[in-house]
Amino acid sequence: MPSFPLHFAALASSPRHVELARRAEPDLARLMDHIREHGRFASNVKPRVLERLLDGEPWRHPFELAQVEAERTGVPVEEVLRRRVKYFDRRMTFERRAGDGVRFYYGALNIGGMGAMRYGRLCVVFGPCGCSDDDRAWLSADSLKGAWFAKGSDELDWDCLLEHVADNAHVHVLAAAKCFAPGESLEDGLRRVCTNDDYVEGLQTRRPTLDEAAEIRSETDDELHQRALRASLDGASRDEELDLGLHARVRELADNRPLRWVAVQA
Amino acid sequence: MITLHAADDGGWALVEAEGKHWLVRPPYTLATRAELSREQVLRALATEDFAAESTHFDGWAELCRELARRRIEAATPKQLAQAAGAAERLLARSTPEQARASIGVIERAISQGRSLRAQRTIAAILSSSAVRADEELSGLLLELLKRCEPSGRAVLAPLAGQMLWPVRDEKAVARQSAAASQRGGIVRSTAA
């Protein structure tokens, strides 16, 4: 039985991918080329999370987050997990089967733009995808929402999952297989690669660090400028001052790292 | 009835109201409230740093007040220190486009008599190197700074008798005023 972490190169040669890659569709080839060139592992985060990362705290997977919550609230970690357990069923099932006891750090394939902003309006973008990286795999959708989980069921269809997985070197094929539709423009296909609700999910067993990140994309800059302007001219509530303080500190911490800060209009 | 399902220590929260699910975040306006599907809420609870709870509120105002209260209560001395002057520190990162878009708002503030605040705001924006590199824009902002003078003059009036030399370079004065205001300098401390 295949288990994760494993060498996804073998999985990437699943019939679906090979068949797709062999199709002589010029538009498909353009889509794959674009994704191969611009695809990045990225993670959308909230400002407080980015502040912690910039402060040198480690990236945490969901189970570590439960541990942190337990420490913060004084509630035993078992109780924190129990409170969340009905939401954790699929995650537990997925990681038990696919991870074989190993926890994953999650991200999404980003080919430009802000990524899945409901996770945060700051997007940490890592290096190119096209390199060999046995620690990283890609799924054609959110691991908790993909076709490998039948609607309303927490049972994982492993064979189905294997049809939708690729290694780092073949993520462009996986993404193109998902997003390509004959007769559509390249832009339409690219737009579907990463939206707020649907994306190609990246999983890695190695803990990401900001040292590997190339840039931070921010959709908040114009809004923050407006808020800062209002606060400076009219004054602000204590809560608003604290939030502006958080954002200012994030920017100041980011200045101290070799990271590009890129303002993006969403 | 509004139910708070989860919150994090950054003031973000997952909320249910009238059968709909929402992600709310500071500064708790309609613009910073985003509707989520139930599935998205469950996923956020399972994978992000939200602490689950189930607290009920009569309305949005009560909810937002509580979220703000928690945040203030939990603020560390370091976070409180970060908050001081944060607006001006962010304005010091203004792009020329953002600065240009601010001019109307600042003009309105001046016309409403908030000249001291306007001075501080203009000074902060002018400390952006990108803004200063745009000569035309800098000129516009310095002109605005001059229009703040009536109140500035009133504040400085007690010092007038001590001024022995005539002003020869109005622009230099405006620049110095901007720099002083940015430092939290003489104008504000005199006013206080």
XYZ file of C-alpha atoms in Angstrom:
458
model
C 0.000 0.000 0.000
C 1.520 3.359 -0.939
C 1.946 5.746 1.921
C 3.116 9.277 2.356
C 5.777 10.510 2.504
C 6.650 8.659 -0.641
C 8.248 9.416 -3.943
C 5.512 11.013 -5.920
C 7.325 10.692 -9.185
C 5.789 7.265 -9.472
C 2.325 8.605 -8.833
C 2.784 11.460 -11.260
C 2.962 8.960 -14.050
C -0.580 7.886 -13.329
C -2.525 7.225 -16.564
C -4.504 10.421 -16.264
C -1.419 12.640 -16.311
C 0.389 10.754 -19.012
C -2.633 10.812 -21.252
C -3.046 14.500 -20.745
C 0.598 15.336 -21.304
C 0.568 13.405 -24.585
C -2.359 15.299 -26.012
C -1.197 17.604 -28.752
C -3.203 20.599 -27.628
C -1.253 23.840 -28.149
C -3.381 25.672 -25.567
C -2.786 22.932 -23.048
C 0.940 23.115 -23.672
C 0.851 26.881 -23.140
C -1.049 26.419 -19.902
C 1.440 23.846 -18.663
C 4.396 26.007 -19.675
C 2.981 28.997 -17.848
C 2.352 27.027 -14.676
C 5.786 25.420 -14.837
C 7.399 28.829 -15.167
C 5.346 30.746 -12.611
C 4.103 28.097 -10.191
C 5.077 28.586 -6.561
C 4.253 26.956 -3.262
C 2.458 29.662 -1.291
C 0.592 30.066 1.929
C -1.926 32.744 2.843
C -1.636 33.927 6.414
C -3.186 36.430 8.771
C -1.136 39.385 10.014
C -0.721 37.966 13.535
C 0.594 34.689 12.085
C 3.018 36.517 9.802
C 4.223 38.633 12.718
C 5.053 35.463 14.652
C 6.863 33.932 11.706
C 8.849 37.122 11.143
C 9.656 37.109 14.838
C 11.280 33.719 14.355
C 8.530 31.419 15.599
C 8.210 28.177 13.650
C 5.566 27.425 11.069
C 2.976 25.186 12.731
C 0.744 22.470 11.357
C -2.843 22.171 12.631
C -1.963 19.756 15.409
C 0.761 22.027 16.707
C -1.734 24.888 16.585
C -4.001 22.876 18.872
C -1.041 22.464 21.221
C -0.411 26.215 21.190
C -4.081 26.914 21.851
C -3.949 24.540 24.796
C -0.945 26.370 26.228
C -2.548 29.781 25.631
C -5.898 28.942 27.155
C -4.796 26.510 29.831
C -7.189 23.927 28.411
C -5.584 20.463 28.085
C -4.634 19.656 24.501
C -6.888 16.582 24.534
C -9.795 18.873 25.366
C -8.865 21.289 22.579
C -8.788 18.392 20.127
C -12.039 17.017 21.511
C -13.740 20.391 20.944
C -12.484 20.352 17.407
C -12.796 16.647 16.832
C -15.918 16.769 14.692
C -14.028 19.101 12.364
C -10.881 17.031 12.591
C -12.306 13.752 11.349
C -11.298 14.188 7.732
C -7.944 15.673 8.631
C -7.227 12.736 10.924
C -8.351 10.254 8.286
C -6.327 11.925 5.549
C -3.120 12.250 7.519
C -3.366 8.793 9.034
C -3.631 7.240 5.573
C -1.619 9.596 3.414
C 0.863 10.695 6.042
C 1.383 7.385 7.753
C 1.780 9.225 11.022
C 3.660 12.185 9.541
C 2.045 15.619 9.766
C 1.854 17.946 6.787
C 2.301 21.658 6.271
C -0.220 22.915 3.752
C -0.056 25.512 1.034
C -1.439 26.164 -2.424
C -0.096 26.466 -5.933
C 0.229 30.120 -6.794
C 0.950 31.424 -10.281
C 0.622 35.115 -9.386
C -1.876 37.160 -7.458
C -3.115 36.831 -3.925
C -3.987 33.142 -3.668
C -6.782 31.917 -1.412
C -7.446 35.086 0.538
C -9.952 33.645 2.941
C -6.941 32.170 4.747
C -5.374 35.582 5.039
C -4.667 38.640 2.970
C -0.937 38.222 3.167
C 0.533 35.577 0.897
C 3.959 34.075 1.602
C 5.408 32.867 -1.686
C 8.206 30.303 -1.794
C 10.634 29.351 -4.539
C 9.856 27.763 -7.900
C 7.991 24.469 -7.973
C 9.768 22.849 -10.860
C 12.669 21.568 -8.809
C 13.054 18.104 -7.406
C 11.680 18.045 -3.889
C 10.734 14.678 -2.474
C 9.259 16.312 0.601
C 6.478 17.989 -1.308
C 3.418 16.641 -3.076
C 0.447 18.279 -4.740
C -3.230 17.426 -4.813
C -5.609 18.723 -7.446
C -7.877 20.171 -4.732
C -8.143 20.875 -1.026
C -7.250 17.606 0.701
C -10.407 17.826 2.817
C -12.731 18.590 -0.081
C -11.468 16.603 -3.041
C -13.345 13.895 -4.851
C -11.493 11.315 -2.716
C -13.925 12.136 0.080
C -17.462 11.249 -0.963
C -19.984 13.931 -0.033
C -21.029 13.590 3.577
C -18.503 10.859 4.263
C -15.198 10.886 6.083
C -14.077 7.724 4.301
C -11.058 8.219 2.077
C -11.051 6.701 -1.423
C -7.333 6.029 -1.775
C -7.431 4.998 -5.449
C -9.251 8.181 -6.297
C -6.688 10.203 -4.379
C -3.843 8.657 -6.337
C -5.431 9.891 -9.551
C -5.095 13.461 -8.293
C -1.603 13.629 -6.920
C 1.701 14.790 -8.394
C 5.227 15.419 -7.262
C 6.932 18.779 -7.416
C 8.259 18.223 -10.922
C 4.826 17.415 -12.335
C 2.574 19.906 -10.608
C 2.146 21.815 -13.882
C 0.647 18.706 -15.458
C -1.676 18.134 -12.529
C -2.835 21.765 -12.491
C -3.297 21.882 -16.243
C -5.286 18.647 -16.161
C -7.626 20.284 -13.686
C -7.925 23.719 -15.216
C -7.726 23.150 -18.958
C -10.903 23.252 -20.994
C -10.732 22.965 -24.798
C -11.652 26.184 -26.568
C -11.108 28.391 -23.553
C -8.516 31.130 -23.381
C -5.261 30.680 -21.511
C -6.383 33.374 -19.064
C -9.533 31.452 -18.165
C -7.505 28.367 -17.391
C -4.957 30.311 -15.357
C -7.702 32.014 -13.367
C -8.926 28.637 -12.156
C -5.561 27.507 -10.832
C -6.044 29.292 -7.525
C -9.268 30.882 -6.357
C -10.646 31.605 -2.935
C -12.509 28.304 -2.834
C -10.601 25.996 -5.109
C -6.905 25.459 -5.575
C -4.180 22.916 -6.132
C -3.024 22.054 -2.643
C 0.599 21.604 -1.718
C 1.669 19.384 1.157
C 5.102 19.081 2.555
C 6.569 17.186 5.422
C 9.447 19.594 5.895
C 8.572 22.587 8.055
C 8.539 25.708 5.844
C 10.623 28.656 6.972
C 10.626 32.268 5.915
C 14.270 31.832 4.898
C 12.967 29.865 1.913
C 10.371 32.486 1.013
C 10.953 34.829 -1.895
C 8.259 37.403 -1.342
C 5.215 38.456 0.596
C 2.229 39.622 -1.391
C -0.139 41.942 0.345
C -3.626 42.946 -0.578
C -3.937 45.107 2.502
C -1.729 48.075 1.640
C -4.335 50.443 0.191
C -6.876 49.600 2.878
C -4.273 50.107 5.591
C -3.261 53.426 4.119
C -6.869 54.585 4.276
C -7.205 53.395 7.855
C -3.928 55.015 8.878
C -5.016 58.255 7.236
C -8.280 58.245 9.165
C -6.519 57.409 12.409
C -3.961 60.159 11.929
C -6.555 62.794 11.024
C -9.462 61.768 13.245
C -7.937 59.583 15.935
C -8.730 55.893 16.362
C -10.143 53.527 18.925
C -7.666 51.601 21.083
C -8.519 48.445 19.194
C -7.854 50.081 15.844
C -4.560 51.490 17.139
C -3.544 47.981 18.174
C -4.382 46.572 14.768
C -2.497 49.330 12.959
C 0.385 48.651 15.345
C 0.368 45.014 14.357
C 0.456 45.835 10.651
C 3.184 48.441 11.114
C 5.287 45.934 13.026
C 4.812 43.284 10.348
C 6.141 45.717 7.760
C 9.068 46.702 9.951
C 10.005 43.093 10.636
C 9.735 42.245 6.944
C 12.125 45.121 6.166
C 14.797 43.269 8.111
C 14.649 40.221 5.877
C 15.653 39.699 2.275
C 12.004 39.405 1.252
C 10.247 41.356 -1.466
C 7.058 43.042 -0.275
C 4.662 43.172 -3.206
C 1.437 45.145 -3.046
C -1.261 43.401 -5.077
C -4.617 44.718 -6.157
C -7.058 41.873 -5.538
C -28.947 36.436 17.631
C -25.316 36.115 16.626
C -23.139 33.177 17.593
C -19.397 33.519 17.907
C -17.991 30.106 16.965
C -14.307 30.907 17.229
C -11.824 33.732 17.555
C -8.071 34.142 17.354
C -5.804 36.507 19.239
C -5.566 38.821 16.231
C -9.235 39.751 16.541
C -10.423 37.577 13.649
C -13.568 35.588 14.322
C -15.909 33.020 12.804
C -19.501 34.010 13.332
C -22.969 32.747 12.503
C -25.855 35.168 12.062
C -29.290 34.501 10.630
C -28.211 31.217 9.110
C -25.156 32.698 7.402
C -21.517 32.278 8.323
C -19.063 35.138 8.400
C -15.392 35.807 8.859
C -14.996 39.131 10.648
C -11.769 40.975 11.260
C -10.633 44.376 12.494
C -11.709 47.091 12.119
C -15.108 45.335 12.127
C -16.849 47.212 9.335
C -19.134 45.863 6.643
C -16.158 45.950 4.297
C -14.115 43.652 6.537
C -16.854 41.060 6.940
C -16.775 38.171 4.454
C -19.412 35.487 4.036
C -18.185 31.891 4.248
C -19.818 28.576 3.576
C -20.354 26.277 6.543
C -17.705 24.005 5.078
C -15.195 26.844 5.009
C -15.921 27.569 8.651
C -15.385 23.943 9.604
C -12.176 23.831 7.666
C -10.909 27.015 9.276
C -11.671 25.557 12.690
C -9.844 22.367 11.848
C -6.754 23.887 10.308
C -6.199 27.411 11.588
C -5.378 29.016 14.897
C -8.944 29.751 15.916
C -10.033 28.812 19.427
C -13.477 27.240 19.316
C -16.252 28.591 21.536
C -19.961 29.191 21.394
C -20.931 32.613 22.681
C -24.152 34.419 21.832
C -24.672 38.130 21.211
C -27.761 40.242 20.637
C -26.287 42.008 17.613
C -23.215 42.918 15.598
C -22.412 45.918 17.779
C -22.261 43.775 20.900
C -20.122 41.187 19.138
C -17.657 43.732 17.776
C -17.430 45.494 21.133
C -16.589 42.193 22.799
C -13.953 41.276 20.209
C -12.366 44.703 20.608
C -12.519 44.449 24.402
C -10.788 41.062 24.376
C -8.077 42.345 22.137
C -7.371 45.383 24.283
C -7.431 43.294 27.426
C -5.003 40.764 25.959
C -2.606 43.368 24.580
C 0.919 43.021 25.922
C 3.011 46.062 26.844
C 4.975 45.398 23.653
C 1.822 45.489 21.543
C 0.669 48.681 23.236
C 4.039 50.249 22.464
C 3.750 49.127 18.837
C 0.400 50.879 18.596
C 1.832 54.283 19.450
C 2.315 56.279 16.257
C 1.476 53.238 14.117
C -0.745 55.260 11.779
C 2.083 57.670 11.014
C 4.553 54.793 10.566
C 2.243 53.252 8.015
C 1.700 56.619 6.304
C 5.471 56.944 6.035
C 5.243 54.033 3.568
C 2.798 55.857 1.295
C 3.129 55.365 -2.403
C 2.699 58.457 -4.591
C -0.694 57.110 -5.660
C -1.847 56.683 -2.069
C -0.522 60.112 -1.150
C -2.318 61.700 -4.086
C -5.546 59.994 -3.093
C -5.144 61.420 0.428
C -4.994 65.065 -0.571
C -8.753 65.617 -0.695
C -9.222 64.046 2.724
C -6.473 66.163 4.230
C -7.889 69.333 2.632
C -11.221 68.549 4.216
C -9.600 68.062 7.606
C -7.869 71.447 7.308
C -11.081 73.175 6.280
C -12.748 71.629 9.326
C -10.108 73.132 11.588
C -8.076 70.001 12.289
C -4.867 71.648 11.215
C -2.564 70.175 13.807
C -3.603 66.656 12.949
C -3.323 67.500 9.260
C 0.216 68.794 9.832
C 1.221 65.564 11.492
C -0.398 63.521 8.718
C 1.265 65.481 5.929
C 4.611 65.223 7.674
C 4.245 61.461 7.920
C 3.357 61.130 4.248
C 6.236 63.405 3.279
C 8.650 61.152 5.115
C 8.017 58.528 2.436
C 10.986 58.592 0.076
C 8.743 57.564 -2.830
C 6.508 60.562 -2.183
C 9.438 62.945 -1.785
C 10.859 61.717 -5.081
C 7.744 63.037 -6.810
C 8.421 66.769 -6.890
C 4.985 67.816 -8.011
C 3.316 65.754 -5.311
C 5.718 66.984 -2.638
C 4.929 70.539 -3.730
C 1.197 69.900 -3.361
C 1.685 68.493 0.121
C 3.909 71.390 1.156
C 1.231 73.775 -0.083
C -1.246 71.919 2.107
C 1.144 72.223 4.996
C 1.155 75.999 4.526
C -2.605 76.016 4.727
C -2.283 74.497 8.188
C -0.464 77.601 9.305
C -3.281 79.597 10.884
C -3.602 77.192 13.768
C 0.115 76.552 13.764
C 0.663 80.299 14.006
C -1.760 80.498 16.913
C 0.153 77.780 18.705
C 3.455 79.474 17.978
C 2.209 83.000 18.775
C 3.731 83.084 22.294
C 7.104 82.443 20.702
C 6.738 85.238 18.155
C 8.498 87.840 20.300
C 11.524 85.593 20.554
C 11.950 85.361 16.791
C 14.792 87.715 15.920
C 15.219 86.858 12.268
C 12.765 87.191 9.383
C 11.799 84.051 7.513
C 13.651 83.944 4.212
C 12.696 80.547 2.907
C 9.057 79.551 3.413
C 9.639 76.097 1.927
C 12.455 75.381 4.343
C 10.191 76.358 7.220
C 7.532 74.004 5.937
C 10.082 71.199 5.690
C 11.310 71.833 9.208
C 7.759 71.985 10.472
C 7.052 68.665 8.801
C 10.146 67.094 10.326
C 9.324 68.443 13.783
C 5.781 67.227 13.539
C 6.984 63.785 12.522
C 9.227 63.652 15.570
C 6.299 64.603 17.766
C 8.128 67.871 18.200
C 7.534 71.381 19.356
C 4.156 72.131 17.805
C 2.337 69.251 19.408
C 4.109 69.418 22.719
C 3.382 73.150 22.961
C -0.276 72.495 22.185
C -0.471 69.897 24.909
